[in-house]
mmCIF file of C-alpha atoms and ligand atoms in Angstrom:
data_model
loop_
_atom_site.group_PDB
_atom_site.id
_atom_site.type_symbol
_atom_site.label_atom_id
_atom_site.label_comp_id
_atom_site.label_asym_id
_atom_site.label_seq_id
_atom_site.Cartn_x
_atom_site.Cartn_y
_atom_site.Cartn_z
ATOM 1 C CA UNK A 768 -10.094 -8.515 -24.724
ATOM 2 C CA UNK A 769 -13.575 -9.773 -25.271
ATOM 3 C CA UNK A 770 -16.071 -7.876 -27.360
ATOM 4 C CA UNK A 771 -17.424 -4.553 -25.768
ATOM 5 C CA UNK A 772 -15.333 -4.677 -22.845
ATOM 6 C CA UNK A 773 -12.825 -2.050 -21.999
ATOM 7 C CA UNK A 774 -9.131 -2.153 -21.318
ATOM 8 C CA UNK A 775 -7.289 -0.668 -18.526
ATOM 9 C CA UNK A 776 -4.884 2.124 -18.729
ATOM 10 C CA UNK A 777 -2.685 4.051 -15.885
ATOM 11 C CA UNK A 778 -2.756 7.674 -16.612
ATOM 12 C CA UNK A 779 -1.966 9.661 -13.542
ATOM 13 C CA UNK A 780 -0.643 9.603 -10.197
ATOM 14 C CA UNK A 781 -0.153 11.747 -7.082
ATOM 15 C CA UNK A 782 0.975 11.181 -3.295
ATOM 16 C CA UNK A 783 1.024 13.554 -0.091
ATOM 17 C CA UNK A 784 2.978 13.249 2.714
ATOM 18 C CA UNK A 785 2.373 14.819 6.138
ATOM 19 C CA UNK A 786 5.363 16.905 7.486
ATOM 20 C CA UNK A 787 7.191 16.042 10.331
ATOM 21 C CA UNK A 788 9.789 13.425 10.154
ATOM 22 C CA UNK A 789 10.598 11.475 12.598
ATOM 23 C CA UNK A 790 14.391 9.768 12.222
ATOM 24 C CA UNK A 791 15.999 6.896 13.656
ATOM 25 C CA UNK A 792 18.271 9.133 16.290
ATOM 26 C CA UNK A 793 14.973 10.717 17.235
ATOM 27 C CA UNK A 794 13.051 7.190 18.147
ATOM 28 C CA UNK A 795 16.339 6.362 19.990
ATOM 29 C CA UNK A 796 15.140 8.585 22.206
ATOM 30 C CA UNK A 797 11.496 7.102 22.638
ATOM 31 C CA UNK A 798 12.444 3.791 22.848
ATOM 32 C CA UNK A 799 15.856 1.555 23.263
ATOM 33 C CA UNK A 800 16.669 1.587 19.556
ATOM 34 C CA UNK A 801 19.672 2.887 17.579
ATOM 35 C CA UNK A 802 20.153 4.168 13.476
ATOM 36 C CA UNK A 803 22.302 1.368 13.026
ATOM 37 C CA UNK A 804 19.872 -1.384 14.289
ATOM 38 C CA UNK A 805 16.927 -0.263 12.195
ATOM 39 C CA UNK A 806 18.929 0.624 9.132
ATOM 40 C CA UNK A 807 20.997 -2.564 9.143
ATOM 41 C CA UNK A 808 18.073 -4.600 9.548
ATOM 42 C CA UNK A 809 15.654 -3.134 7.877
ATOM 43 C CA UNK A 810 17.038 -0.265 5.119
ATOM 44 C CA UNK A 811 14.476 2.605 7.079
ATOM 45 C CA UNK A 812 15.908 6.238 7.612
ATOM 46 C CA UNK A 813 12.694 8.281 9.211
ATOM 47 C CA UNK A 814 9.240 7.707 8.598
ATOM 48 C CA UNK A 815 6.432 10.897 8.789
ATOM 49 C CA UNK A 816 4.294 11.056 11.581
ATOM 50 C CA UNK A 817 0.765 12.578 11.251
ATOM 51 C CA UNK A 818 0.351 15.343 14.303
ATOM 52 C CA UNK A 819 -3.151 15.555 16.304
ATOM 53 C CA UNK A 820 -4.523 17.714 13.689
ATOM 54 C CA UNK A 821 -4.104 15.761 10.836
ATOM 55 C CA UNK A 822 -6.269 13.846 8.958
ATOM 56 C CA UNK A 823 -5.966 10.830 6.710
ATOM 57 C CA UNK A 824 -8.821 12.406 4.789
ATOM 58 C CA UNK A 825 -7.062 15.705 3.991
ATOM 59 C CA UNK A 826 -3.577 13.311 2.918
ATOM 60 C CA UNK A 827 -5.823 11.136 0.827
ATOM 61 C CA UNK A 828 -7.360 14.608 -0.968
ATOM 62 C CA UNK A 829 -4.355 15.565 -1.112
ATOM 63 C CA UNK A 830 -2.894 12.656 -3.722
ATOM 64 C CA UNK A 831 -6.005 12.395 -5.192
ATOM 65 C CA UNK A 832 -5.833 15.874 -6.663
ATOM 66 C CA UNK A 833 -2.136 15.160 -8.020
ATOM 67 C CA UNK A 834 -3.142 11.701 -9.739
ATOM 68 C CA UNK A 835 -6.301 13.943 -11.312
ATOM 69 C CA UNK A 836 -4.768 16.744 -12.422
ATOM 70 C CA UNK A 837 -1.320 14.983 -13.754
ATOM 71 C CA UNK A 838 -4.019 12.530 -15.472
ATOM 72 C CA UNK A 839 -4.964 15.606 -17.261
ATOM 73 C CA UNK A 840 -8.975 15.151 -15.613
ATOM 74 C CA UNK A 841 -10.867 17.393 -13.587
ATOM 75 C CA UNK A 842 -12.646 15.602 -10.198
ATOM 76 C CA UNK A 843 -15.791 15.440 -11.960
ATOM 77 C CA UNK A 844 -14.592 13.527 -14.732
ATOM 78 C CA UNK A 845 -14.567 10.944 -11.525
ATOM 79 C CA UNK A 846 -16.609 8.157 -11.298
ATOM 80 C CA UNK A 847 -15.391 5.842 -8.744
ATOM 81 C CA UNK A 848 -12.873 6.110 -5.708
ATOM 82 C CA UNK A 849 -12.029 3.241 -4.113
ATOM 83 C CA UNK A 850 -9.948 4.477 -0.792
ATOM 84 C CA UNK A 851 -7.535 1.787 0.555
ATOM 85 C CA UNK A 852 -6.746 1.903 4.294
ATOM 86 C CA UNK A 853 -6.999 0.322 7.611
ATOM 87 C CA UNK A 854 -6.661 3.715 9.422
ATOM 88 C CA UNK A 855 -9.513 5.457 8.439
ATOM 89 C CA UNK A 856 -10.551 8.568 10.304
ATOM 90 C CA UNK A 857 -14.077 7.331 10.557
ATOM 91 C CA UNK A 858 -14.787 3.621 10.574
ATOM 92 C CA UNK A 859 -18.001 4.017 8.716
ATOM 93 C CA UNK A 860 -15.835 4.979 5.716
ATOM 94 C CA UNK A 861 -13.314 7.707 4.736
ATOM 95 C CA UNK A 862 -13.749 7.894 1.025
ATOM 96 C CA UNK A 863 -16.858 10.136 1.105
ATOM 97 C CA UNK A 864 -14.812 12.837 2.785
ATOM 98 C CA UNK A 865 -12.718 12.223 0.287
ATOM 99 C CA UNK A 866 -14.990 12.729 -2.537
ATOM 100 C CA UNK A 867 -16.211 15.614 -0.514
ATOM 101 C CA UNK A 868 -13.026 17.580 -0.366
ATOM 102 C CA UNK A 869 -11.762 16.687 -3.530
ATOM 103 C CA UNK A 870 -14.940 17.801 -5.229
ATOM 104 C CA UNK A 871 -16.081 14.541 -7.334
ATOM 105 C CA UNK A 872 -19.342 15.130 -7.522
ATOM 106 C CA UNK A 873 -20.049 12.466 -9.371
ATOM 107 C CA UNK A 874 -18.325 9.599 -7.831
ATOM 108 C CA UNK A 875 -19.281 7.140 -5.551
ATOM 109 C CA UNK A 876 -16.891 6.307 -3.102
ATOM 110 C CA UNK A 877 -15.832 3.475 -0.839
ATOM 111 C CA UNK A 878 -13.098 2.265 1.796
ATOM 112 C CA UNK A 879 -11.018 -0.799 0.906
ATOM 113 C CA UNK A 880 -9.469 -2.593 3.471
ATOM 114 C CA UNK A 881 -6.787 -5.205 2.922
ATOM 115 C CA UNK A 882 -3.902 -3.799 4.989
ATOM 116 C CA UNK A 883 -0.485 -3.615 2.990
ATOM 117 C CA UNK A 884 -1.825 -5.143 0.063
ATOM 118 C CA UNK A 885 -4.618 -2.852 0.134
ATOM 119 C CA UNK A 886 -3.461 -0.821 -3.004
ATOM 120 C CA UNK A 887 -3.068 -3.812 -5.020
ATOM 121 C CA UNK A 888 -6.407 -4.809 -4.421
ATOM 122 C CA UNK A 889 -8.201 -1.960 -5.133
ATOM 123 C CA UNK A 890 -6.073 -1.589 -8.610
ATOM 124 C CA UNK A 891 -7.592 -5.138 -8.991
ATOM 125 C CA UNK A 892 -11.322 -4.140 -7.847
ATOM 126 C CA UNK A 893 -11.086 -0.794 -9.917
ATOM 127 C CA UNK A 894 -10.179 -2.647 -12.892
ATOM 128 C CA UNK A 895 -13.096 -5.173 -12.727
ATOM 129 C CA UNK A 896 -15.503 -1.687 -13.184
ATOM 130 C CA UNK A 897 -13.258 -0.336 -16.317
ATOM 131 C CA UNK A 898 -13.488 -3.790 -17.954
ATOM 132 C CA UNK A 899 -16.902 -4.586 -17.490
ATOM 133 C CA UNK A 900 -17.954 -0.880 -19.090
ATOM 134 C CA UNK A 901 -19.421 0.375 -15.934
ATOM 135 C CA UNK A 902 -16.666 3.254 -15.033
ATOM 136 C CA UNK A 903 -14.306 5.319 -17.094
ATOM 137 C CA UNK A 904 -12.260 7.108 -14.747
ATOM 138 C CA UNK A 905 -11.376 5.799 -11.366
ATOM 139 C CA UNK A 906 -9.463 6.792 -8.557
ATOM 140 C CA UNK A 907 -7.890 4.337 -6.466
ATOM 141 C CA UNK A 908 -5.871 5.794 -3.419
ATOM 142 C CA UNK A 909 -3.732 3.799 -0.755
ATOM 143 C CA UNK A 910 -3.132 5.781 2.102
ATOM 144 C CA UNK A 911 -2.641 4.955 5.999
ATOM 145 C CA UNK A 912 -1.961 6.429 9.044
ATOM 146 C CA UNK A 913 -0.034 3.971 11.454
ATOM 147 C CA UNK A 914 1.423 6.175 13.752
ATOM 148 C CA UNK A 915 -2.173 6.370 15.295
ATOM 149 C CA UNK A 916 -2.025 2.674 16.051
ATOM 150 C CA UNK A 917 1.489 1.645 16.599
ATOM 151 C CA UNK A 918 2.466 1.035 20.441
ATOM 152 C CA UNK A 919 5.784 3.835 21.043
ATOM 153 C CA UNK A 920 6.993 1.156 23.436
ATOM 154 C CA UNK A 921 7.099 -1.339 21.455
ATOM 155 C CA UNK A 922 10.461 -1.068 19.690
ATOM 156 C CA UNK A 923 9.859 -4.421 17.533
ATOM 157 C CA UNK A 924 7.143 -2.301 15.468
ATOM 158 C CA UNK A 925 7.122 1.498 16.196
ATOM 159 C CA UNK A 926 10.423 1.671 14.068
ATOM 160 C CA UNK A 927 8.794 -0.175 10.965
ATOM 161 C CA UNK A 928 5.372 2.102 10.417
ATOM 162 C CA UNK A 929 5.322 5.720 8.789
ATOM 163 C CA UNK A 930 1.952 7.695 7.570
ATOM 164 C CA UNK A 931 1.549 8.712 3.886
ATOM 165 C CA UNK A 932 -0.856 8.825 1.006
ATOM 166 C CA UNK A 933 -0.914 7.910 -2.988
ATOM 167 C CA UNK A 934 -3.191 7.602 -6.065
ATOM 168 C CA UNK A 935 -3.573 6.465 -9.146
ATOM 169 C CA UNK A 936 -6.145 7.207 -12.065
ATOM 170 C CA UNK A 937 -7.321 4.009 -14.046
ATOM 171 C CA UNK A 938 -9.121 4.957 -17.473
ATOM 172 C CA UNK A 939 -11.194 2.840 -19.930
ATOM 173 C CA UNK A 940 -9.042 2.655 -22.962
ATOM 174 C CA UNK A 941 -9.032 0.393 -26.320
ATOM 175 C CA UNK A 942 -5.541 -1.742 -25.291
ATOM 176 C CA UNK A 943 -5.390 -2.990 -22.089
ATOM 177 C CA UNK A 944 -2.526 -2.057 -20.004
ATOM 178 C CA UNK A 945 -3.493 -4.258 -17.321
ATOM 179 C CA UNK A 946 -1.555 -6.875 -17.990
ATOM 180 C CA UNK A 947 -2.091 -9.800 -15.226
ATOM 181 C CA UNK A 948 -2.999 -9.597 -11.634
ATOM 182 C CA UNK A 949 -3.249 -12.395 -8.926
ATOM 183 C CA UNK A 950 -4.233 -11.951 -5.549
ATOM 184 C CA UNK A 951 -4.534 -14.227 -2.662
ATOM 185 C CA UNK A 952 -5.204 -14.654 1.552
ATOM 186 C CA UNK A 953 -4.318 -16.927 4.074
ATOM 187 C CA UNK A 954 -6.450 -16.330 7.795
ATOM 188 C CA UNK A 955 -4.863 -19.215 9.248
ATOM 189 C CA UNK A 956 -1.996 -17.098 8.914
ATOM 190 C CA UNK A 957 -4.167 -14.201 10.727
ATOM 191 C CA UNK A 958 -2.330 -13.569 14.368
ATOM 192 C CA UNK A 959 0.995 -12.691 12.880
ATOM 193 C CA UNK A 960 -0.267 -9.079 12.175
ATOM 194 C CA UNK A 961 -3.315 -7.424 13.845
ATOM 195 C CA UNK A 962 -4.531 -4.531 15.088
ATOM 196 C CA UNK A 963 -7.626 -6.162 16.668
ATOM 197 C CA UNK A 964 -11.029 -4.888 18.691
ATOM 198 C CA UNK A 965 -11.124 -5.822 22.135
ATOM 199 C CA UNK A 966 -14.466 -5.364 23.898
ATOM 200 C CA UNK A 967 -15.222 -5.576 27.454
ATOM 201 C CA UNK A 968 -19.063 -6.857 28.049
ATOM 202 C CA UNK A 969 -21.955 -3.919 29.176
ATOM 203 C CA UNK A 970 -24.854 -5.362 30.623
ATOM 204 C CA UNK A 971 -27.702 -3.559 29.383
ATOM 205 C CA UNK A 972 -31.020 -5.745 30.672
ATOM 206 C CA UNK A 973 -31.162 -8.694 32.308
ATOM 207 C CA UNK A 974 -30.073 -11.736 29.581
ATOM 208 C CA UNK A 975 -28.767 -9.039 27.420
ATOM 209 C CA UNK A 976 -25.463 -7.492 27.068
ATOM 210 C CA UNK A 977 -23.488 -5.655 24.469
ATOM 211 C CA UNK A 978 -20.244 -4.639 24.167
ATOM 212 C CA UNK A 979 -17.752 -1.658 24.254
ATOM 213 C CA UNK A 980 -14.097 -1.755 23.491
ATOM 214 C CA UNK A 981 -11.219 0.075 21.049
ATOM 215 C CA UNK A 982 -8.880 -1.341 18.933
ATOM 216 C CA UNK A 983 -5.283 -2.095 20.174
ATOM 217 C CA UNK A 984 -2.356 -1.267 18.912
ATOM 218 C CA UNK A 985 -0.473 -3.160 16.255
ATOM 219 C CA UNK A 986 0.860 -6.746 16.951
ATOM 220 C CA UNK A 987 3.017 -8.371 14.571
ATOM 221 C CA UNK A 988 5.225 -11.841 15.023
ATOM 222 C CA UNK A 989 7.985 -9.974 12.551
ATOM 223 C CA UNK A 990 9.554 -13.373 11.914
ATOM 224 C CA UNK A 991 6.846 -15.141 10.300
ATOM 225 C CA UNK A 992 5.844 -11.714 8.597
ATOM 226 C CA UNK A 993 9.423 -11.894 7.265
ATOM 227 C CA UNK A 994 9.333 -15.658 6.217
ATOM 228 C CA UNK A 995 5.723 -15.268 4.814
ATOM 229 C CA UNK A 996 6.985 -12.340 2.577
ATOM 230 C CA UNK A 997 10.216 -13.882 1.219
ATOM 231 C CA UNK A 998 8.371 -17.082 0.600
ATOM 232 C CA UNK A 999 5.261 -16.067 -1.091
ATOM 233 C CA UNK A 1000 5.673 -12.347 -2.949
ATOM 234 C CA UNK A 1001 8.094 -13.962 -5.310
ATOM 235 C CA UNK A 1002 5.745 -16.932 -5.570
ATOM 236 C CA UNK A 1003 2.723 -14.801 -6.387
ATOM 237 C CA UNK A 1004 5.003 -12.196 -9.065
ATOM 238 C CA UNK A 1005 6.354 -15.517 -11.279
ATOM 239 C CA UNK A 1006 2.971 -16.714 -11.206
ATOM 240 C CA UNK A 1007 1.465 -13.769 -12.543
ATOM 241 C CA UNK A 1008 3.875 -13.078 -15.172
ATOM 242 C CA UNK A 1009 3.653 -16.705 -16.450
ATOM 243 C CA UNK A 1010 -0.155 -16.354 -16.512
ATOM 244 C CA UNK A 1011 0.606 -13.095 -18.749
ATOM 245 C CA UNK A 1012 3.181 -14.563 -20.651
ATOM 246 C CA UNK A 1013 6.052 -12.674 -19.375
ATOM 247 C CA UNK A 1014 9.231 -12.959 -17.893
ATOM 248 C CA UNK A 1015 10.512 -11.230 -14.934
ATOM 249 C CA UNK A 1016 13.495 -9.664 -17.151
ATOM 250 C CA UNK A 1017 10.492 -8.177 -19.429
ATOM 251 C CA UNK A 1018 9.833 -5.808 -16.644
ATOM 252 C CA UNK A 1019 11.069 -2.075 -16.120
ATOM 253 C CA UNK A 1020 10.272 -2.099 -12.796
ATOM 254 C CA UNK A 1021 9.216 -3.911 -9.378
ATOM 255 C CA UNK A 1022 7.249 -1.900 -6.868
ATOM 256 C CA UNK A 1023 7.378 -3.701 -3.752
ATOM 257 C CA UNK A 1024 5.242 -2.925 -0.553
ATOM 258 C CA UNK A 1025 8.249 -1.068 1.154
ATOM 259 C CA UNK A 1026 8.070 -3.278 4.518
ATOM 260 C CA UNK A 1027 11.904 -3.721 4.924
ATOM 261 C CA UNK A 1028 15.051 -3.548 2.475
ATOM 262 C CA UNK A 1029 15.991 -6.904 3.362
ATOM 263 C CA UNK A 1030 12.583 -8.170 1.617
ATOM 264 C CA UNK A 1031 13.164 -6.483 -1.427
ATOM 265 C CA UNK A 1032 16.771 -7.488 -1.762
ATOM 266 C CA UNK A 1033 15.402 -11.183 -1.394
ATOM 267 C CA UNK A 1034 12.963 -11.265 -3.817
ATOM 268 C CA UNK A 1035 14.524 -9.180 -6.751
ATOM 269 C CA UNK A 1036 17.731 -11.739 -6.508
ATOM 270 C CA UNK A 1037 14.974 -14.725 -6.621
ATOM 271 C CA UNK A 1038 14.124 -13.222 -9.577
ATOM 272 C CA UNK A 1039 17.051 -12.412 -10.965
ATOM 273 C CA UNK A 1040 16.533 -8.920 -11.109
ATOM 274 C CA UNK A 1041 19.362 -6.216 -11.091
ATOM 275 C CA UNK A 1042 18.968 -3.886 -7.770
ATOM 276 C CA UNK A 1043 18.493 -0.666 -10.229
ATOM 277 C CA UNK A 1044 15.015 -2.101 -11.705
ATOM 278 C CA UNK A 1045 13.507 -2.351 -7.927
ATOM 279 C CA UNK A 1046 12.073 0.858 -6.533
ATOM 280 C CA UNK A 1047 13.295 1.639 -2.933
ATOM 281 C CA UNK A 1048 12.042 4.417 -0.810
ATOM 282 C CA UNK A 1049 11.812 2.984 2.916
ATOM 283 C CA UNK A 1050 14.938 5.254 3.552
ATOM 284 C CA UNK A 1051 12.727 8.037 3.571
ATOM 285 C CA UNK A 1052 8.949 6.945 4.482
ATOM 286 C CA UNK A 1053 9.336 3.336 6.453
ATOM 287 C CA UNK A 1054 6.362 1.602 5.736
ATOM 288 C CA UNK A 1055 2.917 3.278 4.806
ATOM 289 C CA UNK A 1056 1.269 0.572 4.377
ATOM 290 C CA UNK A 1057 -1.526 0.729 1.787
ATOM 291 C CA UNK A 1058 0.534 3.956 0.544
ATOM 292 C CA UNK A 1059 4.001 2.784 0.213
ATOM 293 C CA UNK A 1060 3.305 1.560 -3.726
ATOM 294 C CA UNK A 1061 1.499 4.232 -4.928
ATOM 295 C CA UNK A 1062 3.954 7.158 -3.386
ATOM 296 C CA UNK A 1063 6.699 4.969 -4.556
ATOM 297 C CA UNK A 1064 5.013 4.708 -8.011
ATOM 298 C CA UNK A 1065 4.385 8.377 -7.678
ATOM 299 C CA UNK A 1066 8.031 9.298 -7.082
ATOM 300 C CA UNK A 1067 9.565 7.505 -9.533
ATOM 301 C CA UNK A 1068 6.901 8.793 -12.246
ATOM 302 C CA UNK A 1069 8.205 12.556 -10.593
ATOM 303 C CA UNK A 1070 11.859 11.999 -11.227
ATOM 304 C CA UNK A 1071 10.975 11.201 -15.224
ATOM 305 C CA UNK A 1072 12.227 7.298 -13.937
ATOM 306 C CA UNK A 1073 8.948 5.238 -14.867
ATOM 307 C CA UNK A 1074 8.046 6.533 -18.408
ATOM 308 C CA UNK A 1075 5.107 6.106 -20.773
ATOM 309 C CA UNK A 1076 5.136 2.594 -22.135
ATOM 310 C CA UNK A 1077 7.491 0.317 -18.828
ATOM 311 C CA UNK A 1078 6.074 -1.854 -17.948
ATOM 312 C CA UNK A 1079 5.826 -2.471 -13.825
ATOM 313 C CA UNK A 1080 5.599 -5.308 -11.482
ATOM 314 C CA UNK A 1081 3.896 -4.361 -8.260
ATOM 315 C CA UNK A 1082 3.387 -6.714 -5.266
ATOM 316 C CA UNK A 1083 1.472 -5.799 -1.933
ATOM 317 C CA UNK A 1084 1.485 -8.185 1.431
ATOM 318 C CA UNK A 1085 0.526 -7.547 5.049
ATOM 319 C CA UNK A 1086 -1.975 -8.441 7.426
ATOM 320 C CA UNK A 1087 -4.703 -10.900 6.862
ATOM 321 C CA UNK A 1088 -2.423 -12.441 5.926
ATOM 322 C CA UNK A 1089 -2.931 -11.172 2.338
ATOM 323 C CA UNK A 1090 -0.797 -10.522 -1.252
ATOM 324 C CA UNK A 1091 -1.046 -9.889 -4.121
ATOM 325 C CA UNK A 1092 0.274 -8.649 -7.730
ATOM 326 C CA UNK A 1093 -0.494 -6.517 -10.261
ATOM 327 C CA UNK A 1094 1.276 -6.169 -13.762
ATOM 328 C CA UNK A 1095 1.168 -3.034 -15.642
ATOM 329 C CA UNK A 1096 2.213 -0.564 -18.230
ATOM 330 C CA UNK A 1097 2.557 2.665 -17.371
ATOM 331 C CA UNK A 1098 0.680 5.848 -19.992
ATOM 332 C CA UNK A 1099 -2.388 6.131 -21.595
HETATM 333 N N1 LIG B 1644 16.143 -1.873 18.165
HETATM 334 C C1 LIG B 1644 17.091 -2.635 18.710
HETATM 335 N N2 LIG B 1644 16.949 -3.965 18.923
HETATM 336 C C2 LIG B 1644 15.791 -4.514 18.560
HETATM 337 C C3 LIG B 1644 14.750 -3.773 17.978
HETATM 338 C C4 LIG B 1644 14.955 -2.405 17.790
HETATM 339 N N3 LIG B 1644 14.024 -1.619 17.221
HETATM 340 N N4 LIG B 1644 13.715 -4.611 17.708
HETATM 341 C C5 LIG B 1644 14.100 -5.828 18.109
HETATM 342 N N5 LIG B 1644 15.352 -5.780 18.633
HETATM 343 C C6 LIG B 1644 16.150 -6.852 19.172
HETATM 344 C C7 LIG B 1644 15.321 -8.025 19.642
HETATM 345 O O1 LIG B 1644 14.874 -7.797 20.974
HETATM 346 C C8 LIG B 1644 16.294 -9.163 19.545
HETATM 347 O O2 LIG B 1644 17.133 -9.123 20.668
HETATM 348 P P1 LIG B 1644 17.606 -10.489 21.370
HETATM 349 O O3 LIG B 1644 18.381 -11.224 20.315
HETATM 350 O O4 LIG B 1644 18.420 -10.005 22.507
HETATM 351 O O5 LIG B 1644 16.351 -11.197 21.739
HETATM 352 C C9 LIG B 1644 17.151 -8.800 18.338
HETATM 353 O O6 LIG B 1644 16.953 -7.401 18.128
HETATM 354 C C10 LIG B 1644 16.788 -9.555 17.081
HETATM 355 O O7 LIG B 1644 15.377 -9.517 16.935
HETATM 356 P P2 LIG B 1644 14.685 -10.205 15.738
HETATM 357 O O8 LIG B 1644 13.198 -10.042 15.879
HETATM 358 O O9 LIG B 1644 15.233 -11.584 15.562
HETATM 359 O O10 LIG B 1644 15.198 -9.307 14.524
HETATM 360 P P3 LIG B 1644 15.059 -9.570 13.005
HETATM 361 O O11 LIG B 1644 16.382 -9.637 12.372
HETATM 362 O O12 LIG B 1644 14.081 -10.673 12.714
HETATM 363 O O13 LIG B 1644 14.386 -8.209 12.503
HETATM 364 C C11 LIG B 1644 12.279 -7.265 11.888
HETATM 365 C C12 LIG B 1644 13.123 -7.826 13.017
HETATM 366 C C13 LIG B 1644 10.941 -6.816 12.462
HETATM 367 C C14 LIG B 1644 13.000 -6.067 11.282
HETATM 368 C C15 LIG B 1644 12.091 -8.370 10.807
HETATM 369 O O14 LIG B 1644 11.660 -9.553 11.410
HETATM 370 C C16 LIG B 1644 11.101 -7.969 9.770
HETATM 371 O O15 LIG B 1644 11.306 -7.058 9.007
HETATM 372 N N6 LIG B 1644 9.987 -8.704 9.671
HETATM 373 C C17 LIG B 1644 8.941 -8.356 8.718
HETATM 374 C C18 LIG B 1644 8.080 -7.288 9.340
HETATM 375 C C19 LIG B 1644 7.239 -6.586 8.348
HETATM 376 O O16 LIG B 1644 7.652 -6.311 7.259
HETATM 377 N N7 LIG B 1644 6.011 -6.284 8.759
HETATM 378 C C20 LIG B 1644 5.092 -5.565 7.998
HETATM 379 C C21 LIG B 1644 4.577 -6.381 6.890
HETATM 380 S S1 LIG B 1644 3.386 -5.502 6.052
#
């Protein structure tokens, strides 16, 4: 660390889920699907689906109060929230209401948006405040709601995507726990994942016209999402850990964004690491996008699994195309 900058520590975490389930038999019957097709080829059991009444807002206040109060803080201790998501309820920003409900006072707040990697990123961008002295506490939540945008007759996605929410508090601290990040993009890579604006042209005068459209529902060529991912999430994890000095055997665990079982198998025997070590929760959620590390991080930190002192390997990837890394130890 260089003189009179701060290091990075992980000190609490929280995640909400809303609460109906939707399983695999129960899609069968919205679309020509079957349990054994999406668990086979992807390791997903049911994902949640957020109702018309709820909010990504109230899921995001939610596991923001669990990361601050099992970080021991109160929401004013708060300075920053960064809020992750591509499904916000408002698209000038969802963080204030956030910050609103929640009760930080003194925090600004702020959307993120870098799809599945969107966590990672804003554990990256969080840390950047913490080590330059400008922020003690910060909250950094990933949360999504997908069901909004996913097409329910589109069986090649609308069995992937679940909704969900997770935090984690980052605090200043004398040794940095933050030990190596990377992140990267690729746009040529863009139309393999979108869920895009299309506009239709109003003429408003003569020689002028503007435009009024929505945003479609999600697109996604899942074989070159699948190649992309196997390819370049272990690429991105060995080069962070050499860049720390690590090894992948040095970590406790690997939080992967939980896209698809057959991902995670991939990468943990690329490198080399035992099936026990890499956190798993698809079964239960499907993907959440921006949420799926932090609720899995969350979890595990529940069941007494990650403890004070592991040291974790996380790696986000999604649309963009983005991904990234993030290497950590867990505790104040
Ligand atoms: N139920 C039953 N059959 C389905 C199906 C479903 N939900 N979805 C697709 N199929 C069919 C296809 O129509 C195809 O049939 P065909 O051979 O008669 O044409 C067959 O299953 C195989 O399709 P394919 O796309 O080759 O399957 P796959 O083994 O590549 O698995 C994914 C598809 C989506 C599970 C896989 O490509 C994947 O996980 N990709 C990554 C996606 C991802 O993680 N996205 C998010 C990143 S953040």
């Amino acid at each position: 660390m260089i003189n009179g900058e701060a290091g990075v520590a992980f000190i609490g975490s929280g995640s909400a889920q809303v609460e109906t389930a939707l399983s695999n038999d129960m899609l069968s019957r919205v679309v020509d699907t079957s349990d054994e097709w999406i668990s086979s080829r992807t390791g997903i059991g049911q994902r949640h689906v957020a109702n018309g009444d709820e909010s990504l807002a109230v899921l995001a206040a939610q596991a923001a109060k669990g990361a601050i109060s099992t970080a021991n803080l109160t929401p004013d201790d708060i300075d920053l929230i960064i809020l992750a998501t591509s499904t916000p309820d408002d698209l000038f920003g969802t963080a204030c209401q956030v910050q609103a409900a929640i009760g930080a006072t003194r925090a600004v707040a702020f959307d993120l948006t870098a799809a599945c990697s969107g966590f990672v990123f804003g554990v990256v961008t969080a840390a950047q405040f913490i080590r330059t002295g400008t922020y003690q506490n910060v909250l950094v939540i990933g949360a999504d709601l997908l069901s909004r945008w996913v097409d329910w007759e589109d069986r090649t996605t609308c069995v992937l995507f679940g909704d969900g929410a997770g935090a984690v508090v980052m605090q200043a601290c004398d040794r940095d726990r933050l030990l190596g990040f990377e992140m990267h993009s690729d746009g040529t890579l863009n139309g393999c994942l979108n869920l895009a604006y299309t506009a239709q042209s109003v003429p408003l005068v003569d020689g002028v016209t503007a435009q009024k459209g929505t945003f479609t529902a999600i697109t996604m060529n899942g074989r070159e999402v699948y190649r992309f991912a196997v390819s370049r999430v272990p690429e991105v994890l060995e080069k962070t850990l050499f860049h720390a000095g690590l090894v992948a055997s040095d970590m406790d665990w690997l939080i992967l964004h939980q896209a698809n079982q057959r991902i995670l198998d991939a990468v943990a025997k690329r490198l080399n690491l035992p099936a026990e070590r890499v956190v798993s929760n698809m079964a239960k959620h499907g993907n959440t996008s921006a949420a799926s590390i932090p609720i899995a991080l969350d979890e595990w930190v529940r069941m007494g699994k990650i403890q004070p002192g592991h040291k974790i390997a996380m790696s986000g990837f999604g649309a963009g195309l983005t991904w990234g890394a993030v290497l950590l130890e867990w505790g104040r």
